[in-house]
PDB file of C-alpha atoms in Angstrom:
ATOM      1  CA  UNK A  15     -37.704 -30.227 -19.293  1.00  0.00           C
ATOM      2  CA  UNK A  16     -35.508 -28.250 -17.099  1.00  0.00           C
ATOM      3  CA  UNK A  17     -34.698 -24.486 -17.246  1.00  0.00           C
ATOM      4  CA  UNK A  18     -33.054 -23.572 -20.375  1.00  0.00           C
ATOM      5  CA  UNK A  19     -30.730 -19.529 -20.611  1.00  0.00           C
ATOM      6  CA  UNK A  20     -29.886 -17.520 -23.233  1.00  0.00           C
ATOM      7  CA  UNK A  21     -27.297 -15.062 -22.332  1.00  0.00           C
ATOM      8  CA  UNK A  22     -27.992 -13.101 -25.528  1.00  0.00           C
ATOM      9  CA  UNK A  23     -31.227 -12.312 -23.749  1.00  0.00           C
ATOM     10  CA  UNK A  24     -30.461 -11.022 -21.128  1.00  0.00           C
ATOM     11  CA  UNK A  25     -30.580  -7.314 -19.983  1.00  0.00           C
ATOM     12  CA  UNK A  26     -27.471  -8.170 -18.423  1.00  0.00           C
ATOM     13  CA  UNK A  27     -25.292  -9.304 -21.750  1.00  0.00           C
ATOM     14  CA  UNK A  28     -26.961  -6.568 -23.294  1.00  0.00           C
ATOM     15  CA  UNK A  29     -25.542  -3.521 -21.418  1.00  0.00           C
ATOM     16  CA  UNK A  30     -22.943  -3.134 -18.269  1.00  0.00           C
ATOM     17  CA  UNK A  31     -25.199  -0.778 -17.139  1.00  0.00           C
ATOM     18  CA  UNK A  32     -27.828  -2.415 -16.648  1.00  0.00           C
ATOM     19  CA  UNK A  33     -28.615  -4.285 -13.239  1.00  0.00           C
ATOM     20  CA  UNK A  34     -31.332  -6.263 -13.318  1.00  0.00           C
ATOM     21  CA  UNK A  35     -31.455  -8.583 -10.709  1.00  0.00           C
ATOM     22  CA  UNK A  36     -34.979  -9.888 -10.762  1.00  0.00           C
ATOM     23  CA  UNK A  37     -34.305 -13.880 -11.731  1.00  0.00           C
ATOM     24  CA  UNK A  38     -31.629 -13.880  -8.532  1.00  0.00           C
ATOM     25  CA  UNK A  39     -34.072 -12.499  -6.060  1.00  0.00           C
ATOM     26  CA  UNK A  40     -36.994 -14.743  -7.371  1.00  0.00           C
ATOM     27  CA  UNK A  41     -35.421 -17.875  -7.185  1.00  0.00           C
ATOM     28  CA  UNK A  42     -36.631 -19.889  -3.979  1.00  0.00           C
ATOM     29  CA  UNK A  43     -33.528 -22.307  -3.595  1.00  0.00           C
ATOM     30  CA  UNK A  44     -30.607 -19.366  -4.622  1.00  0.00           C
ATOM     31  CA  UNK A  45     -29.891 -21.363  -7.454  1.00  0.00           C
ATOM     32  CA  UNK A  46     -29.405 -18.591  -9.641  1.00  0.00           C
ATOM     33  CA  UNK A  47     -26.107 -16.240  -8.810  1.00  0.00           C
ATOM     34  CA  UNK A  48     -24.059 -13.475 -10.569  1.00  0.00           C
ATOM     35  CA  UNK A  49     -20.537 -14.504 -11.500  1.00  0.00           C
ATOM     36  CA  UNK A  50     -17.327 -12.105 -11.032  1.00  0.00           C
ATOM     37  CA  UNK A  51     -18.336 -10.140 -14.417  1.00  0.00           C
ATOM     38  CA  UNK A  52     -22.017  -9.816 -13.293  1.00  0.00           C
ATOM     39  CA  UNK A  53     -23.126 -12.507 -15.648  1.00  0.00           C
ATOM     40  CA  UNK A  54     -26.473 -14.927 -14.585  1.00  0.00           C
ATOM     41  CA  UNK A  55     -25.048 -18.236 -13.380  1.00  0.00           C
ATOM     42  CA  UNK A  56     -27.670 -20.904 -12.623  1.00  0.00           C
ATOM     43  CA  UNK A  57     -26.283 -24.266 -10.531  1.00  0.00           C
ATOM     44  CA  UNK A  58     -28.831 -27.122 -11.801  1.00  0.00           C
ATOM     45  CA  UNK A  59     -28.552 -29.055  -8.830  1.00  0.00           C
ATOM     46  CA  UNK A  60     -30.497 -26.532  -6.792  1.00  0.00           C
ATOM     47  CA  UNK A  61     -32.784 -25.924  -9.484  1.00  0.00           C
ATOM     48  CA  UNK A  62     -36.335 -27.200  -8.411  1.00  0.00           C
ATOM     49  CA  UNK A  63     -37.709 -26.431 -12.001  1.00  0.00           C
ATOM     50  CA  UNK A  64     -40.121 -24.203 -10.267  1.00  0.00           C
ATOM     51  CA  UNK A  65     -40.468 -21.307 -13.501  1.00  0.00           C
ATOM     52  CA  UNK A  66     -40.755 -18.433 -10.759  1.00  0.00           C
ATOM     53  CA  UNK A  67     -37.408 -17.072 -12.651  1.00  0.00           C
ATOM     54  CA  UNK A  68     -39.168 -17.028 -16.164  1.00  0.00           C
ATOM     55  CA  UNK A  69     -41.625 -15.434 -15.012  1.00  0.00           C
ATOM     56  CA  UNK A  70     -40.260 -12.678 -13.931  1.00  0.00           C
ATOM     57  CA  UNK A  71     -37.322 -12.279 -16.688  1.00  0.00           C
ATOM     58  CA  UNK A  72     -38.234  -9.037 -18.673  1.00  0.00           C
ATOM     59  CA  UNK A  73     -37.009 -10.659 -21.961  1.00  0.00           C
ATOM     60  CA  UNK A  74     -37.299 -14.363 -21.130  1.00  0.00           C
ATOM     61  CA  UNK A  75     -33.724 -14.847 -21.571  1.00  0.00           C
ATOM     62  CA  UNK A  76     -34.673 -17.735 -19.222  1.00  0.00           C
ATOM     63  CA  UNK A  77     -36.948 -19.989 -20.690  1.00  0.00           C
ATOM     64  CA  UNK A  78     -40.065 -21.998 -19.035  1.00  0.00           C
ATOM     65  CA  UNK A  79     -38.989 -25.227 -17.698  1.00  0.00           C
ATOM     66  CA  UNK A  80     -42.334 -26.341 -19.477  1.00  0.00           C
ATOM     67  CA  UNK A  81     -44.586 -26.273 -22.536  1.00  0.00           C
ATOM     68  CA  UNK A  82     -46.032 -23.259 -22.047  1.00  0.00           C
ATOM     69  CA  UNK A  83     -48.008 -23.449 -25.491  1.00  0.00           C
ATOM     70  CA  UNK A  84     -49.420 -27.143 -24.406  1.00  0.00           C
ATOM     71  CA  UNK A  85     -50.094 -25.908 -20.908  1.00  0.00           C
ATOM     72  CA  UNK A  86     -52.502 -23.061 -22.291  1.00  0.00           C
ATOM     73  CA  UNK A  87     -53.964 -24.870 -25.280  1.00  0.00           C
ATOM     74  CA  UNK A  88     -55.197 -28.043 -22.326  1.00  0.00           C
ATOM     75  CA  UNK A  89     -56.088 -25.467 -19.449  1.00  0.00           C
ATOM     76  CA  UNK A  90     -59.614 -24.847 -19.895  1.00  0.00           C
ATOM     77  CA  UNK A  91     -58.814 -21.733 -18.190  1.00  0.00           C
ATOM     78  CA  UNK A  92     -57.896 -23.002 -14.955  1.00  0.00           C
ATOM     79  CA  UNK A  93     -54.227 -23.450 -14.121  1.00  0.00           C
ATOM     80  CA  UNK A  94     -53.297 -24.864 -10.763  1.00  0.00           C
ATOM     81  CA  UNK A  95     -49.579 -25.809  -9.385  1.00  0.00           C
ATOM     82  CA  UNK A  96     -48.544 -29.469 -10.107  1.00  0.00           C
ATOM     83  CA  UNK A  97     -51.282 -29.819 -12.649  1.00  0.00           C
ATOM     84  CA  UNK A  98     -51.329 -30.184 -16.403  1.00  0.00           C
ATOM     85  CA  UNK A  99     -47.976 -30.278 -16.551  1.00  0.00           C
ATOM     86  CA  UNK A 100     -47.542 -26.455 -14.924  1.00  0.00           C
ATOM     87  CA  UNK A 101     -45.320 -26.766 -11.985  1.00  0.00           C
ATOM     88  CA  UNK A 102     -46.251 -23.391 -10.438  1.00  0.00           C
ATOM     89  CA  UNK A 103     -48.933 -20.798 -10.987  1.00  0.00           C
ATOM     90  CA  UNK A 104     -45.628 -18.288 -10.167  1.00  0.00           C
ATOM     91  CA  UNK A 105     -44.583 -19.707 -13.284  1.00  0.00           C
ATOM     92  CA  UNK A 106     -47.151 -17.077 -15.136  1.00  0.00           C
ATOM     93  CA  UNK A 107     -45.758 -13.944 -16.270  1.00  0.00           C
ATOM     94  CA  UNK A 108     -48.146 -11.376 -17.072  1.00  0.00           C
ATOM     95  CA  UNK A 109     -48.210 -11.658 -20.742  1.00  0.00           C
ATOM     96  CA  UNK A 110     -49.439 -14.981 -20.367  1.00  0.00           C
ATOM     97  CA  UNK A 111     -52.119 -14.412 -17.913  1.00  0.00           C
ATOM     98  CA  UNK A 112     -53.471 -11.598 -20.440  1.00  0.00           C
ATOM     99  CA  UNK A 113     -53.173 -14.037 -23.301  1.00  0.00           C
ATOM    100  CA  UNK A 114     -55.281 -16.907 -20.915  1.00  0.00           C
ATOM    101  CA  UNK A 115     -57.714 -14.044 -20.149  1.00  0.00           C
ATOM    102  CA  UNK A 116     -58.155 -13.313 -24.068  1.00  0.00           C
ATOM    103  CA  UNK A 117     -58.908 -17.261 -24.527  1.00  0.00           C
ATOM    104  CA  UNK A 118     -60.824 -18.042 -21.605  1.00  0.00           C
ATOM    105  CA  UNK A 119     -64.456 -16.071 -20.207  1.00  0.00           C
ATOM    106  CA  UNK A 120     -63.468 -16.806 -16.770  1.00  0.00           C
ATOM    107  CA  UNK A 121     -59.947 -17.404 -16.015  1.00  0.00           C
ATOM    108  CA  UNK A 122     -58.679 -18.830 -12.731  1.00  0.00           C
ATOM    109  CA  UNK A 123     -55.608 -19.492 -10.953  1.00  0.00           C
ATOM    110  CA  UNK A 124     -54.871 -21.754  -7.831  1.00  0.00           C
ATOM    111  CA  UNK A 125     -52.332 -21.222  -5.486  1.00  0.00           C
ATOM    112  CA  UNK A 126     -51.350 -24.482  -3.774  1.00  0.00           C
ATOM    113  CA  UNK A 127     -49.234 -23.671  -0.023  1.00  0.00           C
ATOM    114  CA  UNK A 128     -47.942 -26.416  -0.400  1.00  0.00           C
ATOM    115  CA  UNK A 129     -45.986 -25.722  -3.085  1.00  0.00           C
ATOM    116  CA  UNK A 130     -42.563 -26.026  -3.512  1.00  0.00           C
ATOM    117  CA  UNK A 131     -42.150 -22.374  -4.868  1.00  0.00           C
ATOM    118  CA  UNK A 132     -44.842 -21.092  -2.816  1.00  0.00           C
ATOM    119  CA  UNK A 133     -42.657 -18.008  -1.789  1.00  0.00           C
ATOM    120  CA  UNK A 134     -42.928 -16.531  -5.537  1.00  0.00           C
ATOM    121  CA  UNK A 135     -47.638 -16.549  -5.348  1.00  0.00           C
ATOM    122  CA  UNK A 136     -46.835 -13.295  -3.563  1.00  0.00           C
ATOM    123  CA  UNK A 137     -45.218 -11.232  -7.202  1.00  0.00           C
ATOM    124  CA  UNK A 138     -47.948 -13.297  -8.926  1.00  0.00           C
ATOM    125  CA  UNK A 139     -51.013 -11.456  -7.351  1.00  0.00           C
ATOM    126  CA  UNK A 140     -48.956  -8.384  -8.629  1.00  0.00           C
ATOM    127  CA  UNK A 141     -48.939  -9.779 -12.104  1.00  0.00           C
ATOM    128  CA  UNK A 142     -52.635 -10.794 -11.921  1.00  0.00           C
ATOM    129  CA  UNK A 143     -53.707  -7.073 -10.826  1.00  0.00           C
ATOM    130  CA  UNK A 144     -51.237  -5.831 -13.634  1.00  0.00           C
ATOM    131  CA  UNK A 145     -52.604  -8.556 -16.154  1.00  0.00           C
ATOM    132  CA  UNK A 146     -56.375  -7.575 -15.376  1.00  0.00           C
ATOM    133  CA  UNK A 147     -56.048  -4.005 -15.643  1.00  0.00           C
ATOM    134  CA  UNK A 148     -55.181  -4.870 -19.255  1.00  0.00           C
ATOM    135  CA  UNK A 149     -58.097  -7.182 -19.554  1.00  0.00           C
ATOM    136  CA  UNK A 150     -60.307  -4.364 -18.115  1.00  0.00           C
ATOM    137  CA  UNK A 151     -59.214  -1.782 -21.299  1.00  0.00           C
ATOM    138  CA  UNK A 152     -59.896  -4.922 -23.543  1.00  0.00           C
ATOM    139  CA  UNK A 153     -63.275  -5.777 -21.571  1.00  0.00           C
ATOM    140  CA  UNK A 154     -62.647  -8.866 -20.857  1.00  0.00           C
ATOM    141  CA  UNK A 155     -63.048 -10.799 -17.074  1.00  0.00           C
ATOM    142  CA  UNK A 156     -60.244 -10.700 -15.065  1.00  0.00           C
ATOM    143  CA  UNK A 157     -57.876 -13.467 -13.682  1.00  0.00           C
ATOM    144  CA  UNK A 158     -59.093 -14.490 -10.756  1.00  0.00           C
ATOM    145  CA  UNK A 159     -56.348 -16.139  -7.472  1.00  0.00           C
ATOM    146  CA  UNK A 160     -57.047 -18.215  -4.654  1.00  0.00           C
ATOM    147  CA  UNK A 161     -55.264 -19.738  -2.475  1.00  0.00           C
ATOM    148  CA  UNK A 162     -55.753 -23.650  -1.723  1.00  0.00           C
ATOM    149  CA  UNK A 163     -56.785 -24.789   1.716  1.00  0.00           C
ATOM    150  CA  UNK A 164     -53.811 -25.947   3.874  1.00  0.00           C
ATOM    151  CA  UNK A 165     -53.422 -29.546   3.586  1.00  0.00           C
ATOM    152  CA  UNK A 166     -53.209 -31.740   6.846  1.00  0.00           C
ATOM    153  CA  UNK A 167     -49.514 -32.115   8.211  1.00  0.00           C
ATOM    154  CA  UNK A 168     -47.754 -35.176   6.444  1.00  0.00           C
ATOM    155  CA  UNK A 169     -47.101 -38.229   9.002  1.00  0.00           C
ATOM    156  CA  UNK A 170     -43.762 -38.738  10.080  1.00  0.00           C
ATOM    157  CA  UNK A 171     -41.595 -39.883   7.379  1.00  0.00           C
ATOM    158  CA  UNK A 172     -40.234 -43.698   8.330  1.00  0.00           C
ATOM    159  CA  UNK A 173     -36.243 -43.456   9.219  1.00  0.00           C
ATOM    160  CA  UNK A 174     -35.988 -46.548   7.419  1.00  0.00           C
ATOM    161  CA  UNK A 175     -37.576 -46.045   3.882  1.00  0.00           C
ATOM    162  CA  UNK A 176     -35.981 -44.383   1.280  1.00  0.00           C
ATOM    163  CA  UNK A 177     -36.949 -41.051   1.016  1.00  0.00           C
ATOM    164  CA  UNK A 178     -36.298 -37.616  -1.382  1.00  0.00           C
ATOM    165  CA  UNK A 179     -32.852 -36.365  -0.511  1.00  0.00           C
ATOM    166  CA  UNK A 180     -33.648 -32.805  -1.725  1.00  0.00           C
ATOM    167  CA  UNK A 181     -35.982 -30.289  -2.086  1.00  0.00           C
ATOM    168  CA  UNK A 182     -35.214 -30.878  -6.273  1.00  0.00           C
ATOM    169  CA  UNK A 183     -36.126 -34.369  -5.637  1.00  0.00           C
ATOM    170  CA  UNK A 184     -39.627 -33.740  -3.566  1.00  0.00           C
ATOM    171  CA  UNK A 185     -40.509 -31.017  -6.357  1.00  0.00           C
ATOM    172  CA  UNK A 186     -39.953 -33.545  -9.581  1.00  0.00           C
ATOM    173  CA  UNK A 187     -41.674 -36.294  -7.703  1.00  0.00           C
ATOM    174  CA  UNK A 188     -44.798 -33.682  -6.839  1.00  0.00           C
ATOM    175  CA  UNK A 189     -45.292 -32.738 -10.347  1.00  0.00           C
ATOM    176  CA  UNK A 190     -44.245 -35.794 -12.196  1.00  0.00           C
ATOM    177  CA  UNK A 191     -40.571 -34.788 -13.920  1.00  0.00           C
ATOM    178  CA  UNK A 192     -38.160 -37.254 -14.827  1.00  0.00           C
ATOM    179  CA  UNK A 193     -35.043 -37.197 -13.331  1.00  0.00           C
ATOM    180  CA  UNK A 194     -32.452 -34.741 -14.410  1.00  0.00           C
ATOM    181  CA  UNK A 195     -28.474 -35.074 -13.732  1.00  0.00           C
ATOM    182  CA  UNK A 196     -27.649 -32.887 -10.501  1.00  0.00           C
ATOM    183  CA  UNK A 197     -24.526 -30.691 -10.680  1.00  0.00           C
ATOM    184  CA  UNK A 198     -24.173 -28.626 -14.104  1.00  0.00           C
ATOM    185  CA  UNK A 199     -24.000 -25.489 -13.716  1.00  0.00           C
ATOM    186  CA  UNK A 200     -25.313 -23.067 -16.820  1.00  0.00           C
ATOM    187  CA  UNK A 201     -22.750 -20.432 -17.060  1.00  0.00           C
ATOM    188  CA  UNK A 202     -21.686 -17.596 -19.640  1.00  0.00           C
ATOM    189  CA  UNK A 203     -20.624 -18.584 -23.245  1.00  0.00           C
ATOM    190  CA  UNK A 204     -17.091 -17.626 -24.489  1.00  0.00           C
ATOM    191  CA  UNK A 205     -18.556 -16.543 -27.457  1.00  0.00           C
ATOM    192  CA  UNK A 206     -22.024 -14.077 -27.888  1.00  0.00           C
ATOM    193  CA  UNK A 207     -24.469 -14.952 -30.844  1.00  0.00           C
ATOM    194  CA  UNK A 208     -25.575 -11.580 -31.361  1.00  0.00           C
ATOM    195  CA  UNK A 209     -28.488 -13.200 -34.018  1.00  0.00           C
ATOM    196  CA  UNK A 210     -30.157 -14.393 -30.794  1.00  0.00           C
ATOM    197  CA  UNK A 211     -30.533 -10.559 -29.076  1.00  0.00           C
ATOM    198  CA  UNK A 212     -32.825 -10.184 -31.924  1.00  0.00           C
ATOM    199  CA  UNK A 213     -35.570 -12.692 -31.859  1.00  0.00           C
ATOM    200  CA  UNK A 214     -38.888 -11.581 -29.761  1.00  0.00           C
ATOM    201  CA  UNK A 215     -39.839 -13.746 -26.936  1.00  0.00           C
ATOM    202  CA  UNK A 216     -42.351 -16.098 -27.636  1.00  0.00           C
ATOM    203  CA  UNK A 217     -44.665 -15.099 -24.647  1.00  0.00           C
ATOM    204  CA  UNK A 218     -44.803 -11.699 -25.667  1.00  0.00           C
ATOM    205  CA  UNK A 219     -45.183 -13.298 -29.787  1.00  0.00           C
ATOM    206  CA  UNK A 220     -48.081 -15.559 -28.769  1.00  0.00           C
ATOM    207  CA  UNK A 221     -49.694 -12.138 -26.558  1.00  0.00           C
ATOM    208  CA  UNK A 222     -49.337 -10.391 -30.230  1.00  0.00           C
ATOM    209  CA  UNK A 223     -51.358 -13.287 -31.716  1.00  0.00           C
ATOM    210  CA  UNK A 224     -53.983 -12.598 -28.926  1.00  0.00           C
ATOM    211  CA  UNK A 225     -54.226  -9.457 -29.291  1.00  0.00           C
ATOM    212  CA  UNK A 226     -54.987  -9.448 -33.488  1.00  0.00           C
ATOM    213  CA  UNK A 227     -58.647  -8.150 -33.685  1.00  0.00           C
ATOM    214  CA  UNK A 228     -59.006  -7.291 -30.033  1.00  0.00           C
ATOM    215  CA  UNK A 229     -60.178  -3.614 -29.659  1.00  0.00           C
ATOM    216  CA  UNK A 230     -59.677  -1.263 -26.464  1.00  0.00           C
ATOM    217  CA  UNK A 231     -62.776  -0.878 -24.880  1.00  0.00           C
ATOM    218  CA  UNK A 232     -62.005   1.891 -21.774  1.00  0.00           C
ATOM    219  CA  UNK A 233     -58.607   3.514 -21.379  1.00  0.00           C
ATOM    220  CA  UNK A 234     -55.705   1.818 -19.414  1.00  0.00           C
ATOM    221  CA  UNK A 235     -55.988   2.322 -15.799  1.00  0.00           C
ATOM    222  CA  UNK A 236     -51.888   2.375 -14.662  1.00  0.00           C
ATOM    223  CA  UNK A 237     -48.939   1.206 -16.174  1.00  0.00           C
ATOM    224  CA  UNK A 238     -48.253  -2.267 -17.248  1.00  0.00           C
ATOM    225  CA  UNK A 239     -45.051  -3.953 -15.443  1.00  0.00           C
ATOM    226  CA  UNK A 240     -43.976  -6.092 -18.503  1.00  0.00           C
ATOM    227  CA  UNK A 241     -43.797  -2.555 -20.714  1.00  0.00           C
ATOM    228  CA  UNK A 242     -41.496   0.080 -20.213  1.00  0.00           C
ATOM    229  CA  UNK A 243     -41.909   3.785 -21.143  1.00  0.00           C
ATOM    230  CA  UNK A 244     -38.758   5.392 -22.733  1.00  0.00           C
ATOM    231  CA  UNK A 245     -37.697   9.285 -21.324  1.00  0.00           C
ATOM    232  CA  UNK A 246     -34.632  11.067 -23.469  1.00  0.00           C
ATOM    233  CA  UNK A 247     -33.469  14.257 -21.482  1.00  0.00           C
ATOM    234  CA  UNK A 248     -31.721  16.309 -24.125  1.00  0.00           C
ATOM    235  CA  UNK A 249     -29.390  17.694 -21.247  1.00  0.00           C
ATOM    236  CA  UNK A 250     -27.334  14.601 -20.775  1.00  0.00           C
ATOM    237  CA  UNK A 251     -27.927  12.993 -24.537  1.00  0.00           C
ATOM    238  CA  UNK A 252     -24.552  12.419 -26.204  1.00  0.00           C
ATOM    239  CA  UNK A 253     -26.359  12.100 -29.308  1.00  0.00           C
ATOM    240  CA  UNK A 254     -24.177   8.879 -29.337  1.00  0.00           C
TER     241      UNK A 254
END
């Protein structure tokens, strides 16, 4: 499918002031940059379709570079990298963990090393403790993670056969992608569709759907990452 952005989205288009950065540091190739006006650029043709970034985009102005819906609906509950058409279990944001825990009695992840993206299981485990503190207040079971056993080194690779020539390549091959043209680069649009700032994103839509008849069961232990908690302080309020 490939990655898809909408700039409208983003915290970024949304205010100057804001600096969120969490799509650039997340991204295991660097494919994802800021331009001269501090707007997300993302060069394709380092892109290893990984979802790390979409996972960790507050407002999902960078959309899975899968079907998250089918991916959920055929999981049984157990989601593992470069299976059923998920490319990464980093690819989870939070809200969708607590949504799998709400559909599933025992919920499991698998963390394959070997995986291209393997640098972004680390902020995962954060958003499985963060996802099953949620899931504790609801009482459901929590999300489990492991990790897959290391697999035995690869042989040497034949200097005369015809091999990947990236890191893109070896990651489309591993999970079964087609090929997508190397190169484009999504950048900033000349023109902002301010209709599209005001859509909600359909992680947090489908956790809504989830959610309808589900009562709390023991209070919230901690804050939830995906939420934010909103402080005025009258001294500096411009009442603008």
């Amino acid at each position: 499918m490939g990655i898809a952005l909408t700039y409208e989205q983003c915290v970024r288009t949304r205010s100057r002031l804001l600096d969120c950065q969490a799509c650039v540091a997340a991204c295991p190739t660097g494919a994802i940059t800021l331009d001269d006006v501090g707007a997300i650029t993302v060069a394709q043709g380092a892109c290893i379709d990984c979802g790390v970034c979409h996972a960790v985009c507050p407002t999902e102005a960078i959309a899975a570079p899968f079907d998250e819906d089918a991916v959920l609906a055929a999981c049984e509950g157990h989601l593992q990298c470069g299976e059923g058409g998920l490319p990464c279990v980093g690819a989870l944001a939070t809200e969708v963990l607590v949504t799998l825990g709400l559909r599933h009695e025992a919920p499991a992840l698998r963390a394959d090393p070997a995986c291209a993206s393997a640098v972004g299981h680390a902020a995962l485990a954060e958003r499985v403790a963060d996802a099953n503190r949620m899931l504790a207040a609801l009482g459901r079971a929590p999300v489990s993670l492991e990790a897959l056993p290391e697999a035995p080194p690869a042989p040497a690779a034949d200097p005369g056969a015809e091999g990947p020539s990236s890191r893109r390549q070896f990651f489309r091959t591993l999970v079964g992608a087609d090929a997508a043209p190397a190169g484009e680069t999504l950048t900033r649009p000349n023109k902002i569709d301010r209709a599209k700032m005001q859509r909600t994103p359909p992680r947090r839509a489908r956790l809504q759907a989830a959610l309808e008849g589900v009562t709390v069961v023991t209070p919230l232990q901690g804050d939830l990452g995906f939420t934010s908690a909103k402080v005025l302080d009258p001294q500096t309020c411009t009442v603008c």
